[in-house]
Each structure stands twice: as structure tokens, then as C-alpha cells.
Coordinates of C-alpha atoms and ligand atoms in Angstrom, one line a residue:
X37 CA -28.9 -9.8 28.3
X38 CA -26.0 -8.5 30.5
X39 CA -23.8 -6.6 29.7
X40 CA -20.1 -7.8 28.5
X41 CA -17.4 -7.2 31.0
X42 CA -14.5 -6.2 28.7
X43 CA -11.1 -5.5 29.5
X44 CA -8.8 -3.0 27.8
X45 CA -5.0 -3.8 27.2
X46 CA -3.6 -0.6 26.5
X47 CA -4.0 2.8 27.3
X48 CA -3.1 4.9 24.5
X49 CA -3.9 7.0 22.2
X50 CA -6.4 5.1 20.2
X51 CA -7.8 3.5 23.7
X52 CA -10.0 7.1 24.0
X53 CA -12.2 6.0 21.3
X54 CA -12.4 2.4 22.4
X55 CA -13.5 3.9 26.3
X56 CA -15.8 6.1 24.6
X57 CA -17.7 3.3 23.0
X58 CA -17.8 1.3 25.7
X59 CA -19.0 3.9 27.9
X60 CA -22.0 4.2 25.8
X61 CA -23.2 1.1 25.2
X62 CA -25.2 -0.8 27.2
X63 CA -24.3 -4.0 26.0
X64 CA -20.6 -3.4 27.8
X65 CA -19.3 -2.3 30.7
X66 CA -15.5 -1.6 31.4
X67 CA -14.2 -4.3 33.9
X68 CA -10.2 -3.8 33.6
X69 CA -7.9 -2.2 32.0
X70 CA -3.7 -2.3 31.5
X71 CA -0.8 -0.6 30.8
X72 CA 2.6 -0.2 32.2
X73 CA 3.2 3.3 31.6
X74 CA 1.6 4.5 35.1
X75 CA 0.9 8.1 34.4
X76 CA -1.1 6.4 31.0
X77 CA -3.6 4.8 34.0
X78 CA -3.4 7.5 36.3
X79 CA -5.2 10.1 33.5
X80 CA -8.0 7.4 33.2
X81 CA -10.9 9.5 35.0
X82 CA -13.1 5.9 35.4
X83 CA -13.1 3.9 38.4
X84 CA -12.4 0.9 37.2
X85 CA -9.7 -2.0 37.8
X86 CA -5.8 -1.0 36.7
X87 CA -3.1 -3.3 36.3
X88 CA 0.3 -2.9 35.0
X89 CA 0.4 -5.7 32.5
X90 CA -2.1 -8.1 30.6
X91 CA -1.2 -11.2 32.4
X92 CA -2.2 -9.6 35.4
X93 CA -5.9 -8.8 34.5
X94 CA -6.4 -11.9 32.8
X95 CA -5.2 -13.8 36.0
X96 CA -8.0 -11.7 38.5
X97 CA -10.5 -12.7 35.6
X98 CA -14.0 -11.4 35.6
X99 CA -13.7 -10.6 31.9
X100 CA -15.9 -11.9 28.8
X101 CA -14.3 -10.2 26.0
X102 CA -10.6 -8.2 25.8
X103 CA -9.8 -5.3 23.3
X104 CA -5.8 -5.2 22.8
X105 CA -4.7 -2.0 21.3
X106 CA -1.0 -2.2 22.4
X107 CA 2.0 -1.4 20.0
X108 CA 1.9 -3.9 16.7
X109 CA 4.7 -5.1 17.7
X110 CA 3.1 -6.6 21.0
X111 CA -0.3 -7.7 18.9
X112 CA 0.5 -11.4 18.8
X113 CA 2.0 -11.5 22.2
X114 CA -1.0 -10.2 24.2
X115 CA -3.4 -11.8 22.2
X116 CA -2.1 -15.2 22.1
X117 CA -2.5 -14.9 26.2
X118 CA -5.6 -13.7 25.9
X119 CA -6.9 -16.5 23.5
X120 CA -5.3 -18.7 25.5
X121 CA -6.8 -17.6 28.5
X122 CA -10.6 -18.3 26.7
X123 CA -11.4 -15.2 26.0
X124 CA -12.8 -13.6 22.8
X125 CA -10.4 -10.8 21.2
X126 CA -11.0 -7.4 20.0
X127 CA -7.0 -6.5 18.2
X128 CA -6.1 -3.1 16.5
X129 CA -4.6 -3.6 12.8
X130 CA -2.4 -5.1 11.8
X131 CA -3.3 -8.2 12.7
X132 CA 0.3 -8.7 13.3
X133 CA 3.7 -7.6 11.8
X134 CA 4.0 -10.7 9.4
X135 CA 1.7 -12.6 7.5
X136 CA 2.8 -16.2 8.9
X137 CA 2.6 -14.5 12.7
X138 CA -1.2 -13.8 12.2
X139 CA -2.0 -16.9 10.4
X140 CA -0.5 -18.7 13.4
X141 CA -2.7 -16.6 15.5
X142 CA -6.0 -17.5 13.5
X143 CA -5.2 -21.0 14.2
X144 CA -4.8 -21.0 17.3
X145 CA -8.2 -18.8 17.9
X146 CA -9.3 -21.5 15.6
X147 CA -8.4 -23.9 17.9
X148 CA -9.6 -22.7 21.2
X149 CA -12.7 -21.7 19.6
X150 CA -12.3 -18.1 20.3
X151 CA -13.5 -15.3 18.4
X152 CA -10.6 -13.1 16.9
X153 CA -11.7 -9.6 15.2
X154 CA -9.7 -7.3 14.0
X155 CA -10.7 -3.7 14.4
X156 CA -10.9 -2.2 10.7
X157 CA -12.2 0.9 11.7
X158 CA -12.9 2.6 8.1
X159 CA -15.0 0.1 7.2
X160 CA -17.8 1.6 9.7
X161 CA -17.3 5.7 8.4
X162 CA -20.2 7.0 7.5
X163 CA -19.2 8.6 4.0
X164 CA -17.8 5.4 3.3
X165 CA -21.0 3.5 3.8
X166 CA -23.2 6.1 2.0
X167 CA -21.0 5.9 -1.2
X168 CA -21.4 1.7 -0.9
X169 CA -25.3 2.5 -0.5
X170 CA -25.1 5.1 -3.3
X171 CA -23.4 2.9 -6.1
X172 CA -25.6 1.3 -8.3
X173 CA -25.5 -2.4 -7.9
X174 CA -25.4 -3.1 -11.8
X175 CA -22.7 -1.0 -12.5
X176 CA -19.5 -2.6 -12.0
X177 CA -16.1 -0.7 -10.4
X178 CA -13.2 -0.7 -12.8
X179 CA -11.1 1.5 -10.7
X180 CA -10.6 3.3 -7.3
X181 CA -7.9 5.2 -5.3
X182 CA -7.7 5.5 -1.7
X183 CA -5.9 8.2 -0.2
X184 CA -4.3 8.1 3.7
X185 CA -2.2 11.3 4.3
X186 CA -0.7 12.2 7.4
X187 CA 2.0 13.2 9.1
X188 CA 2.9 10.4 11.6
X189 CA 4.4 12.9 14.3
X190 CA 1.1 14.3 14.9
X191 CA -0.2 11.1 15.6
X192 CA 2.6 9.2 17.4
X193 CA 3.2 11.9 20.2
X194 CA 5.4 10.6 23.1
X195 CA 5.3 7.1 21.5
X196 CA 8.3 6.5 19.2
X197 CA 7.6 2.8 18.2
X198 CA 5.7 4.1 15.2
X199 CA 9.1 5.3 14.1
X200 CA 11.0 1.9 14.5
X201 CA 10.4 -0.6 11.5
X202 CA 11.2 -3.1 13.8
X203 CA 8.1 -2.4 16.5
X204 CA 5.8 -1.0 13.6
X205 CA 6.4 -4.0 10.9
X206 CA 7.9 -0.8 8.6
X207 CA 5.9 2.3 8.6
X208 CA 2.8 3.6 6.1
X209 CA 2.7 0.1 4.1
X210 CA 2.6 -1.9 7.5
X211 CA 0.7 0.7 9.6
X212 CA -2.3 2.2 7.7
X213 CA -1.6 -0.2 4.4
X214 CA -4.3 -2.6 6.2
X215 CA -6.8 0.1 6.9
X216 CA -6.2 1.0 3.2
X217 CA -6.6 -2.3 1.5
X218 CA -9.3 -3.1 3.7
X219 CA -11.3 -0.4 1.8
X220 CA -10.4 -1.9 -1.5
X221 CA -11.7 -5.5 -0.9
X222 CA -14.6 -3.6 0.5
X223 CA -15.5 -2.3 -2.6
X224 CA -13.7 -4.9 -4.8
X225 CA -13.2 -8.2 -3.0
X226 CA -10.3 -10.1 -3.7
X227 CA -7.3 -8.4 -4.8
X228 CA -3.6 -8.8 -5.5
X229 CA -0.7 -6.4 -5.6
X230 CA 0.6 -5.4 -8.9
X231 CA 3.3 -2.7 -8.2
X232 CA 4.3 -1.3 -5.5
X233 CA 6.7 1.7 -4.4
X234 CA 8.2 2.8 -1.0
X235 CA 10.4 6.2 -0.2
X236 CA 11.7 5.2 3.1
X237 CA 13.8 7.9 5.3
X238 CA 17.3 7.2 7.0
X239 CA 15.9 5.1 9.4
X240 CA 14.0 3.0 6.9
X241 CA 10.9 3.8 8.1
X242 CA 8.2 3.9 4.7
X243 CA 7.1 7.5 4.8
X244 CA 5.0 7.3 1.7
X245 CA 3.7 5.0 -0.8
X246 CA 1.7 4.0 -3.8
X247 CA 0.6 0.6 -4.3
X248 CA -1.3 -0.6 -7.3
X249 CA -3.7 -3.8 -6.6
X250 CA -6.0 -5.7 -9.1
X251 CA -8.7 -7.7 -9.2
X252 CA -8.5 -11.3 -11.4
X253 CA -11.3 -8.8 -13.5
X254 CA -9.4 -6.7 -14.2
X255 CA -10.3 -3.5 -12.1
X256 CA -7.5 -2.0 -10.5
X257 CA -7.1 0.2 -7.2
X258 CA -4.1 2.8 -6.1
X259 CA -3.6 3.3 -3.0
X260 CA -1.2 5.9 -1.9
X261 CA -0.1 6.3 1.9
X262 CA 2.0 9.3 3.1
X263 CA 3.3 9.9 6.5
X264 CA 5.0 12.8 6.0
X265 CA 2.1 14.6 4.4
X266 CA 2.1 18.3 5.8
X267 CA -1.4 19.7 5.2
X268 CA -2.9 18.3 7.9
X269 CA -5.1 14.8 7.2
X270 CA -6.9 13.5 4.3
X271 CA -8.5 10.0 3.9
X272 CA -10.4 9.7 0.7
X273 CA -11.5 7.5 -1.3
X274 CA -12.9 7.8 -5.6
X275 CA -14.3 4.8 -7.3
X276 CA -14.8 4.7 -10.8
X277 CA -17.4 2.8 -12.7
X278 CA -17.9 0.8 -15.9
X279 CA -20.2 3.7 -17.4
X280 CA -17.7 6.3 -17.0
X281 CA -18.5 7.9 -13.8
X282 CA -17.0 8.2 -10.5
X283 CA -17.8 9.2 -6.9
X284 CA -15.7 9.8 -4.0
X285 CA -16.2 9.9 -0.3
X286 CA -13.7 11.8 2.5
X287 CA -14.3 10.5 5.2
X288 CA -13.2 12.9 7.3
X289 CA -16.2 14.9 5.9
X290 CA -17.5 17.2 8.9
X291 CA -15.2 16.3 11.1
X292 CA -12.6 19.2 12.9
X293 CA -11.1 17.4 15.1
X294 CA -7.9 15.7 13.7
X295 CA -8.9 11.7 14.1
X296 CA -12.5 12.9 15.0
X297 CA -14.6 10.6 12.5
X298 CA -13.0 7.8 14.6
X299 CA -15.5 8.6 17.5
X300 CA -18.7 7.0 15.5
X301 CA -16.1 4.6 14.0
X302 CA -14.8 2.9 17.0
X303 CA -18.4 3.0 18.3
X304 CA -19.6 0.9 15.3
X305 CA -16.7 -1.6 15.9
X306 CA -17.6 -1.9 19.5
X307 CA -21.3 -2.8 18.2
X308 CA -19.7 -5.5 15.9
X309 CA -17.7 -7.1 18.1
X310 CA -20.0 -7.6 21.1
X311 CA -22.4 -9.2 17.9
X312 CA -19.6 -11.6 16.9
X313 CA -18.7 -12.5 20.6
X314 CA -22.3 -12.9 21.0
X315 CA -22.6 -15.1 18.4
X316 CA -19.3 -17.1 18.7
X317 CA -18.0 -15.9 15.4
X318 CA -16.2 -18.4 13.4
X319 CA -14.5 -16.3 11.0
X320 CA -11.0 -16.1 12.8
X321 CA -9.6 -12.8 11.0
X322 CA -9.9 -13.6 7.3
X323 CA -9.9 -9.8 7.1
X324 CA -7.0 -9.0 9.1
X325 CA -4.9 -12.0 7.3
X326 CA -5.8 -10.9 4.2
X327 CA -4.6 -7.4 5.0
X328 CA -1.5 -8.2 6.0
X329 CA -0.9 -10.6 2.6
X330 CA -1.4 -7.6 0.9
X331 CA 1.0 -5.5 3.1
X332 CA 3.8 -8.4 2.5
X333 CA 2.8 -8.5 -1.1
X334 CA 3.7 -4.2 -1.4
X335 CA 7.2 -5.2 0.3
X336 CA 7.9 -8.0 -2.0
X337 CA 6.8 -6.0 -4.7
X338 CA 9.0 -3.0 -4.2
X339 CA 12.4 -5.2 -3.8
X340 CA 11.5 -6.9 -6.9
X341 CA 11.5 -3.3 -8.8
X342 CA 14.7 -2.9 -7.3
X343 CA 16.7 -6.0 -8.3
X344 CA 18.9 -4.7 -11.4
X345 CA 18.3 -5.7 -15.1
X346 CA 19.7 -9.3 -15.9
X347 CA 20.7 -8.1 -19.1
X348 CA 23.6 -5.9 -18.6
X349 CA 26.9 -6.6 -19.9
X350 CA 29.9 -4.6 -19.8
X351 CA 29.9 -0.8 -21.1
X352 CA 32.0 2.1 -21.1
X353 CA 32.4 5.0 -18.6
X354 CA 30.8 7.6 -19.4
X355 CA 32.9 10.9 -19.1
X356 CA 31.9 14.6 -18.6
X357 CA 33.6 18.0 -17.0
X358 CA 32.1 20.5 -14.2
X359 CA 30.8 23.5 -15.6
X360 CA 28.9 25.3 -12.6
X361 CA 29.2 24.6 -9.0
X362 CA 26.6 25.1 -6.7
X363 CA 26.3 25.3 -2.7
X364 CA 22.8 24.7 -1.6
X365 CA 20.8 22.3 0.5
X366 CA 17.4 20.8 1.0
X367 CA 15.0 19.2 2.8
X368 CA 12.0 19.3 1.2
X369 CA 12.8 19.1 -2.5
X370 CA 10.3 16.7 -4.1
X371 CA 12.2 15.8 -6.9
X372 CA 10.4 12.0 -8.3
X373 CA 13.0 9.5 -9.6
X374 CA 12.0 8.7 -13.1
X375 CA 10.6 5.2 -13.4
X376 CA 13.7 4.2 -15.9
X377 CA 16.9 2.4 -14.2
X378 CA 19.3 3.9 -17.0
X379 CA 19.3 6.8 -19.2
X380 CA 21.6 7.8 -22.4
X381 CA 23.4 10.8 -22.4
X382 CA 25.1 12.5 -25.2
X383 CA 27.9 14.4 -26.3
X384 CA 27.2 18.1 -25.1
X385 CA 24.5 17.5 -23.2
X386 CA 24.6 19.2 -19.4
X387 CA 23.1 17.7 -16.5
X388 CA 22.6 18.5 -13.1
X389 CA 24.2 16.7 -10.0
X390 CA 22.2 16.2 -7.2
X391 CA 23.2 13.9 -4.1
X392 CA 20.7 12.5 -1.1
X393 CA 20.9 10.3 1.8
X394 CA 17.9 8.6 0.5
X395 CA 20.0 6.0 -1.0
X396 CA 16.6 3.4 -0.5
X397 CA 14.5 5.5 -2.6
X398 CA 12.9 2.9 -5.4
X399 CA 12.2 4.1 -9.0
X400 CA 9.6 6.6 -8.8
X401 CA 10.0 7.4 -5.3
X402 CA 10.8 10.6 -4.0
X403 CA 13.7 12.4 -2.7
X404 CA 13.6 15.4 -0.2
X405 CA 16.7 15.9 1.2
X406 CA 19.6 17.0 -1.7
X407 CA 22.7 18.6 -1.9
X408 CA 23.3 20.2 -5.0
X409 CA 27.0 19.9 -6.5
X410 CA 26.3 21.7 -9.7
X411 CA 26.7 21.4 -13.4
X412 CA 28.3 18.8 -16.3
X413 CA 28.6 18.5 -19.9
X414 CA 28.9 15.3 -21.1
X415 CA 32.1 14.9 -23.1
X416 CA 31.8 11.1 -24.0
X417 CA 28.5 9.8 -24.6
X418 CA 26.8 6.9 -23.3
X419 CA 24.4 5.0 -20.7
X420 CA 24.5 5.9 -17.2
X421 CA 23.0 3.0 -15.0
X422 CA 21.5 3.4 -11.5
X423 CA 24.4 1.8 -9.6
X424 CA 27.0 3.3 -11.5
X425 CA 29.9 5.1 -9.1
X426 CA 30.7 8.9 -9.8
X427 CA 34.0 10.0 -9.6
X428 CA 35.1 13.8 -9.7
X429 CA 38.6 14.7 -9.8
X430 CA 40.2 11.0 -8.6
X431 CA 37.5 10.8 -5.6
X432 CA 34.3 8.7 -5.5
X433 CA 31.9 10.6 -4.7
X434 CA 28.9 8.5 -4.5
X435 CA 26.6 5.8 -6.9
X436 CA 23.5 6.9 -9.2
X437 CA 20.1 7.0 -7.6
X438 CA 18.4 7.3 -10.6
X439 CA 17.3 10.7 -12.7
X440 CA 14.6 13.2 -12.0
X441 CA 13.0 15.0 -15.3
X442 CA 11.7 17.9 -13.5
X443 CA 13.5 20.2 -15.4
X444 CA 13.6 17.6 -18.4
X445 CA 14.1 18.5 -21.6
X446 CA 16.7 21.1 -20.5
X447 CA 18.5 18.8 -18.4
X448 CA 18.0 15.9 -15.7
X449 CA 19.0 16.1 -12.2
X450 CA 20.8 13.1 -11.9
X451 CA 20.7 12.0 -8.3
X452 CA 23.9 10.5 -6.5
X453 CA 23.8 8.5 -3.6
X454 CA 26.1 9.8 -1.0
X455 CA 26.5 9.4 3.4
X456 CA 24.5 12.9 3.5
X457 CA 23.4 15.5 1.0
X458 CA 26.3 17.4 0.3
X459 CA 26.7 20.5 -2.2
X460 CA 29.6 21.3 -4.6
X461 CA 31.2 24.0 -2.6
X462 CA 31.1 21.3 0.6
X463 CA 32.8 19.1 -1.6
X464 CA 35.7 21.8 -2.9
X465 CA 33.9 21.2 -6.6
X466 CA 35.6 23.4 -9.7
X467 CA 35.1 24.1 -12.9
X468 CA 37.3 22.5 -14.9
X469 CA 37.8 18.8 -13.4
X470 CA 37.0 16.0 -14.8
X471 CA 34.2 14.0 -14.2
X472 CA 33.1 10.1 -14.8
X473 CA 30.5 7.6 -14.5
X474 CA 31.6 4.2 -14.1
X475 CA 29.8 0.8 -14.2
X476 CA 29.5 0.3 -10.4
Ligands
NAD537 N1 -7.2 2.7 13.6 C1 -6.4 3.7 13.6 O1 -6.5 4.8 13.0 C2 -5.3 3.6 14.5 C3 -4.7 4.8 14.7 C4 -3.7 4.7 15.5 C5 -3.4 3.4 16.1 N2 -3.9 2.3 15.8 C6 -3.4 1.1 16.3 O2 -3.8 1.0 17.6 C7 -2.7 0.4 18.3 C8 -2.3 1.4 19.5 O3 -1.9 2.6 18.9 P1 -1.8 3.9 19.7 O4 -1.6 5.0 18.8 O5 -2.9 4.0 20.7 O6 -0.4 3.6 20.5 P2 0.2 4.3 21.8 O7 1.6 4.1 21.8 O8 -0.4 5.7 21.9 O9 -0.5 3.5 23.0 C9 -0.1 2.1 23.2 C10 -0.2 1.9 24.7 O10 0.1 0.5 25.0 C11 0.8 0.5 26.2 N3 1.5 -0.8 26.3 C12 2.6 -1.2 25.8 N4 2.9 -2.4 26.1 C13 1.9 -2.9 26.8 C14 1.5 -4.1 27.4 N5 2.3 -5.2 27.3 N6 0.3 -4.2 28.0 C15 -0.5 -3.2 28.1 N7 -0.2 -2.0 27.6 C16 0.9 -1.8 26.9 C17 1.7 1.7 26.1 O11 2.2 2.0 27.4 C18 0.8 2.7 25.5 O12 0.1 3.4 26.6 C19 -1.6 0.2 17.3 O13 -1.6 -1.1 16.9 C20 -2.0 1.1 16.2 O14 -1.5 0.6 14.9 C21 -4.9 2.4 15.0

């Protein structure tokens, strides 16, 4: 049989472990690749054909097969060209950066009779395939977590779409949420999202995230997805079973080099995609469509846990005075917003006030960056509200976030929304002055 001539759109970070595995398998051969960015082509040591964009190398043809592994953003783009030019299609995850955008896509490889694989790369680890061969078969899985921790920057490098919702689809949930859930339906099948939460930083990019998903069984799966993480990398998954026990795989397991399980990864795609071209695969993306359902289903599930309760009515303000200033910052706090939208406070009670910029933050997320303004007692009882405004001394100084219980029962931090963190020296805070919560 010859050997597939396949073309590479995109010559990026990724690409190195898509060259790699074509370089040693016989069954390919490199024919073309793309990219505008011209110093990207000009570090490729191999000899083989360069062109600037996609529509290029598909117009000098000689290609049987094309892997795109461009920014998400462009997925749909270069791969509707692609199918349209004939030619089977190898496409990074996400699929595409909606759910209706990669359906359309399917149908259209649907139509043209073209194979369409998306690249789900974990599925092909090696500790994740010996804990599927190591779990007994009459045992069923109530439960798993998969963990994807990174910090984006060291990934990204000169590449800032990552970092624009817009080009990415959002961030973690949109990014490596498909990677993520395509592990789950691995080990669970069909699933559906239950809950989801999203901290997102100022420029509403989701830097971390826990998402719940269940099966119609019953058995349910968190996955939790952090781009900010600062220890390095750590992709894991535990599963738990009906008898009680559990096992886990890392699958970075023996690996050093920071991405380096995706070397035998990306070669194991490669070997599955020249079998579906091969064959003339039929299955156009169930996988990758499914995925990004799931991704759409987190978003959906996160605004919904934001929309206020219907069933407030009117209240009264609650009222307190500032005991203690403070004149801090941070940027790396970690306070957790308690899961509860309100909380009562009572006469004598103090309470810490804390504002952030990370006015997005959903129940339970986290906040980093705070400005601490310092101390109140509560003077007139009542129910502070997330939304309500805070005034101190005739000046609004920003609405409730929510209410971290960190240092719960002695107090709560009540977080405040504000423009930036700012503390209570910054602010000209006193002891003395009067302060009020007031149904927003
Ligand atoms: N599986 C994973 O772990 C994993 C990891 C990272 C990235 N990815 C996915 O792989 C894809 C590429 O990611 P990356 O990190 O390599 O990105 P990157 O930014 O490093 O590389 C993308 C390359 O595409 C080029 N490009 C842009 N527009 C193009 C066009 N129209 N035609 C040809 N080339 C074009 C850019 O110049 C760049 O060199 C993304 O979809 C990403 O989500 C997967």
C-alpha cells in the first residue's frame, strides 16, 4: 500500500508532534505544509513543500489526507476548504467554537463523503488505556474525576489567541473541556452536564473550572480544568467503582518533558486516522460534536447559576459601622465564594470587606485578586444579597460578590465588586463612618 501524502495546515506548537508521527510511519509521508507566519516554516528542518496559506496547498494538490491544527478559531474555516476540496480531515479539538458550527461541518463531510476526525489525543495515553484494560468489566463506574492543570502561559508562548475568548471559544471550558469530557464518555458513555462553575479573569477568559456531568444511571464525573495552575502540569484521572474501590491513572506518568506523553499520543492518532481514511470512515465527528455539546452545556450551566432568585421581594438595608481599616493587596488570595447567593447578618456581628475585579466570579468560584478595606459591625440586622450596592460614608463603593467562609465562624469576608481591588486606606476608609448594604 503507498504511503498517504498528507499535508499539514499549521505550523505550531502542537504541529511537532503531528511531524514527528508522520515522520515515522511508513504509511505517510509529508507532502505540504502551511502557515503564514514565515519564520514558523523557515524552522521546519524537512524539505518538503511550504506555502503561506491553506488554499494554496490544496490548489498545487498532490495530497490524500490534510491535518489542520490552526487556531480554533480558524477550525471550520480551513476545514470546510479542505472537505470541500475532497480531501479527508485530520482537525485539532475543538471541533469548532460552537456546537451548531461543527454540526454544520459534519454535514457537510457528511455530504461530500469525506472523513472528518477529530484528534482526541488522551484517548491514546498509555496510563489511560491500561486503567480501561485494568477495570473489571463486571464492576460498574459510579464516579470519576478528571483533572487538567496548567498554566496556559507556558503553553501559549508567542501565540496570544489562547487568551482571547473570542479566537479560543472562552478559555479552559472551550479549550481542554473537550479533551476532558472525551475521557469521561470514554469510560462512561453518554453524559450530560449537571453543574457547572467558571472563575473567568478581566478579560473573561475561564481560567479554571469544575464541571459536574452525569450519566442517565446515575454515575457522575467532575471534571476540574485550571489554567492558572502554578505547579507545573497534572492530568489525572480516578474512577471509582460500584464495589467501593477506585483507581487512577496520570498520564503524564514517566514523562519530564512538559507535553511529553503527547509524543506516543499524537503517534497513535496518526495511526488512527490513516485507518479511518483508509477505510472511508463514516462516523463524521460524533466525538468532536459531542464534546463541544458538553462544552456549551458547562456555559449554559454556569449563567443559569448566576440568574438571581425569583423570589425576592423588597427588604431593608442592612446597616453597619467601620471598625478597622486595612491597606493591603493581593493577587493570589484564593478565597472560594460560598455556594449561597445571600447570607443573614446580625446585630454585633463583624465582618470583613474585601473588593475584587473579578466581578464574573460565579458562586463557588474563586477570587485572587482583593483589596482589603477592613472591618464592620453590623448595627441593624438583616440579609445581605449578592447584588446588593455598598455604601460607606455617602459613596458607593461597589455591589456584593458573594461571601467567603474562610475564616467563618469568626467572621466572613464579604467580597464587593469594585473597577479594581482597592484597600481601605486607598479609599480614605475611617473608623467611625457609617456603613450600608442596600438592595441593589
Ligand atoms: N491536544 C492538545 O493538547 C493541544 C494542545 C495544544 C493545542 N491544541 C490544539 O491545536 C491547535 C493548534 O494549537 P497550537 O498550540 O499549536 O497553536 P499555535 O498558535 O502554536 O500554532 C498555530 C499555528 O497556526 C498558524 N496559522 C494561523 N492561521 C493559519 C492559516 N490560516 N493557515 C495555516 N496556518 C495558520 C499560526 O501562524 C501558528 O503557527 C489548537 O486548536 C489547539 O487547541 C491541542
Amino acid at each position: 500500500m503507498t504511503a498517504l501524502r498528507v499535508g499539514v495546515v499549521g505550523v505550531g506548537a502542537i504541529s511537532r508532534f503531528y511531524l514527528a508521527a508522520i515522520e515515522r510511519s511508513p504509511d505517510v509521508r509529508l507532502a505540504a505544509v502551511c502557515d503564514p507566519d514565515e519564520a514558523a516554516l523557515a524552522s521546519l528542518c524537512s524539505p518538503t513543500r511550504r506555502f503561506a496559506g491553506h488554499r494554496a496547498m490544496l490548489d498545487a494538490g498532490g495530497l490524500d489526507a490534510v491535518i489542520v491544527n490552526v487556531p480554533n478559531d480558524l477550525h471550520v474555516r480551513v476545514c470546510t476548504d479542505v472537505i470541500e476540496a475532497g480531501l479527508p480531515v485530520c482537525v485539532e479539538k475543538p471541533l469548532a467554537t460552537t456546537t451548531a458550527a461543527g454540526e454544520r461541518l459534519a454535514s457537510s463531510a457528511h455530504a461530500r463523503r469525506v472523513p472528518l476526525f477529530v484528534a482526541f489525543h488522551r484517548r491514546y495515553n498509555e496510563q489511560v488505556l491500561a486503567l480501561r484494560a485494568r477495570l473489571p468489566l463486571a464492576v460498574p463506574i459510579t464516579g470519576m474525576t478528571v483533572r487538567y492543570l496548567e498554566r496556559i502561559e507556558d503553553h501559549a508562548g508567542r501565540h496570544a489567541w489562547y487568551l482571547d475568548p473570542e479566537r479560543c471559544g472562552g478559555g479552559c471550558v472551550a479549550d481542554n473541556g473537550p479533551n476532558a469530557f472525551d475521557l469521561v464518555r470514554l469510560f462512561l458513555g453518554d453524559v450530560t452536564v449537571e453543574e457547572a462553575r467558571i472563575d473567568r479573569d478581566a478579560r473573561g477568559v475561564d481560567r479554571y473550572a469544575r464541571v459536574t456531568l452525569g450519566t442517565a444511571a446515575g454515575a457522575t464525573a467532575n471534571v476540574e480544568l485550571d489554567w492558572s495552575y502554578r505547579y507545573g502540569e497534572c492530568k489525572d484521572i480516578e474512577v471509582k467503582l460500584a464495589d467501593g474501590s477506585s483507581d487512577r491513572a496520570d498520564m503524564l506518568a514517566g514523562c519530564t518533558e512538559f507535553k511529553g506523553s503527547l509524543w506516543h499520543e499524537y503517534a497513535a492518532v496518526m495511526a488512527d486516522f490513516i485507518s479511518a481514511v483508509r477505510a472511508g470512515a463514516r462516523d463524521q465527528a460524533s466525538d468532536g460534536i459531542a464534546a463541544l455539546r458538553l462544552v456549551a452545556g458547562a456555559y449554559h450551566a454556569e449563567r443559569r447559576a448566576r440568574i438571581p432568585a425569583q423570589e425576592d421581594g423588597t427588604k431593608r438595608a442592612v446597616a453597619g459601622v467601620v471598625v478597622k481599616v486595612l491597606r493591603h493587596r493581593r493577587d493570589d488570595r484564593g478565597m472560594r465564594l460560598e455556594p449561597y447567593l445571600s447570607r443573614c447578618v446580625r446585630r454585633g456581628e463583624l465582618h470583613e470587606l474585601v473588593t475584587t475585579d473579578q466581578s464574573d466570579a460565579p458562586p463557588e468560584g474563586r477570587v485572587d485578586r482583593v483589596g482589603f478595606l477592613g472591618f464592620a459591625e453590623i448595627v441593624s440586622a438583616g440579609v445581605i444579597d449578592r447584588g446588593d450596592e455598598v455604601w460607606i460614608g455617602g459613596s458607593r463603593v461597589g455591589t456584593v460578590l458573594g461571601f467567603d467562609a474562610c475564616h467563618f465562624p469568626n467572621h466572613y469576608n464579604v467580597l464587593i465588586a469594585t473597577d479594581r481591588p482597592r484597600s481601605g486606606s486607598e479609599i480614605g476608609l475611617q473608623p467611625g463612618q457609617a456603613l450600608s448594604f442596600r438592595p441593589g
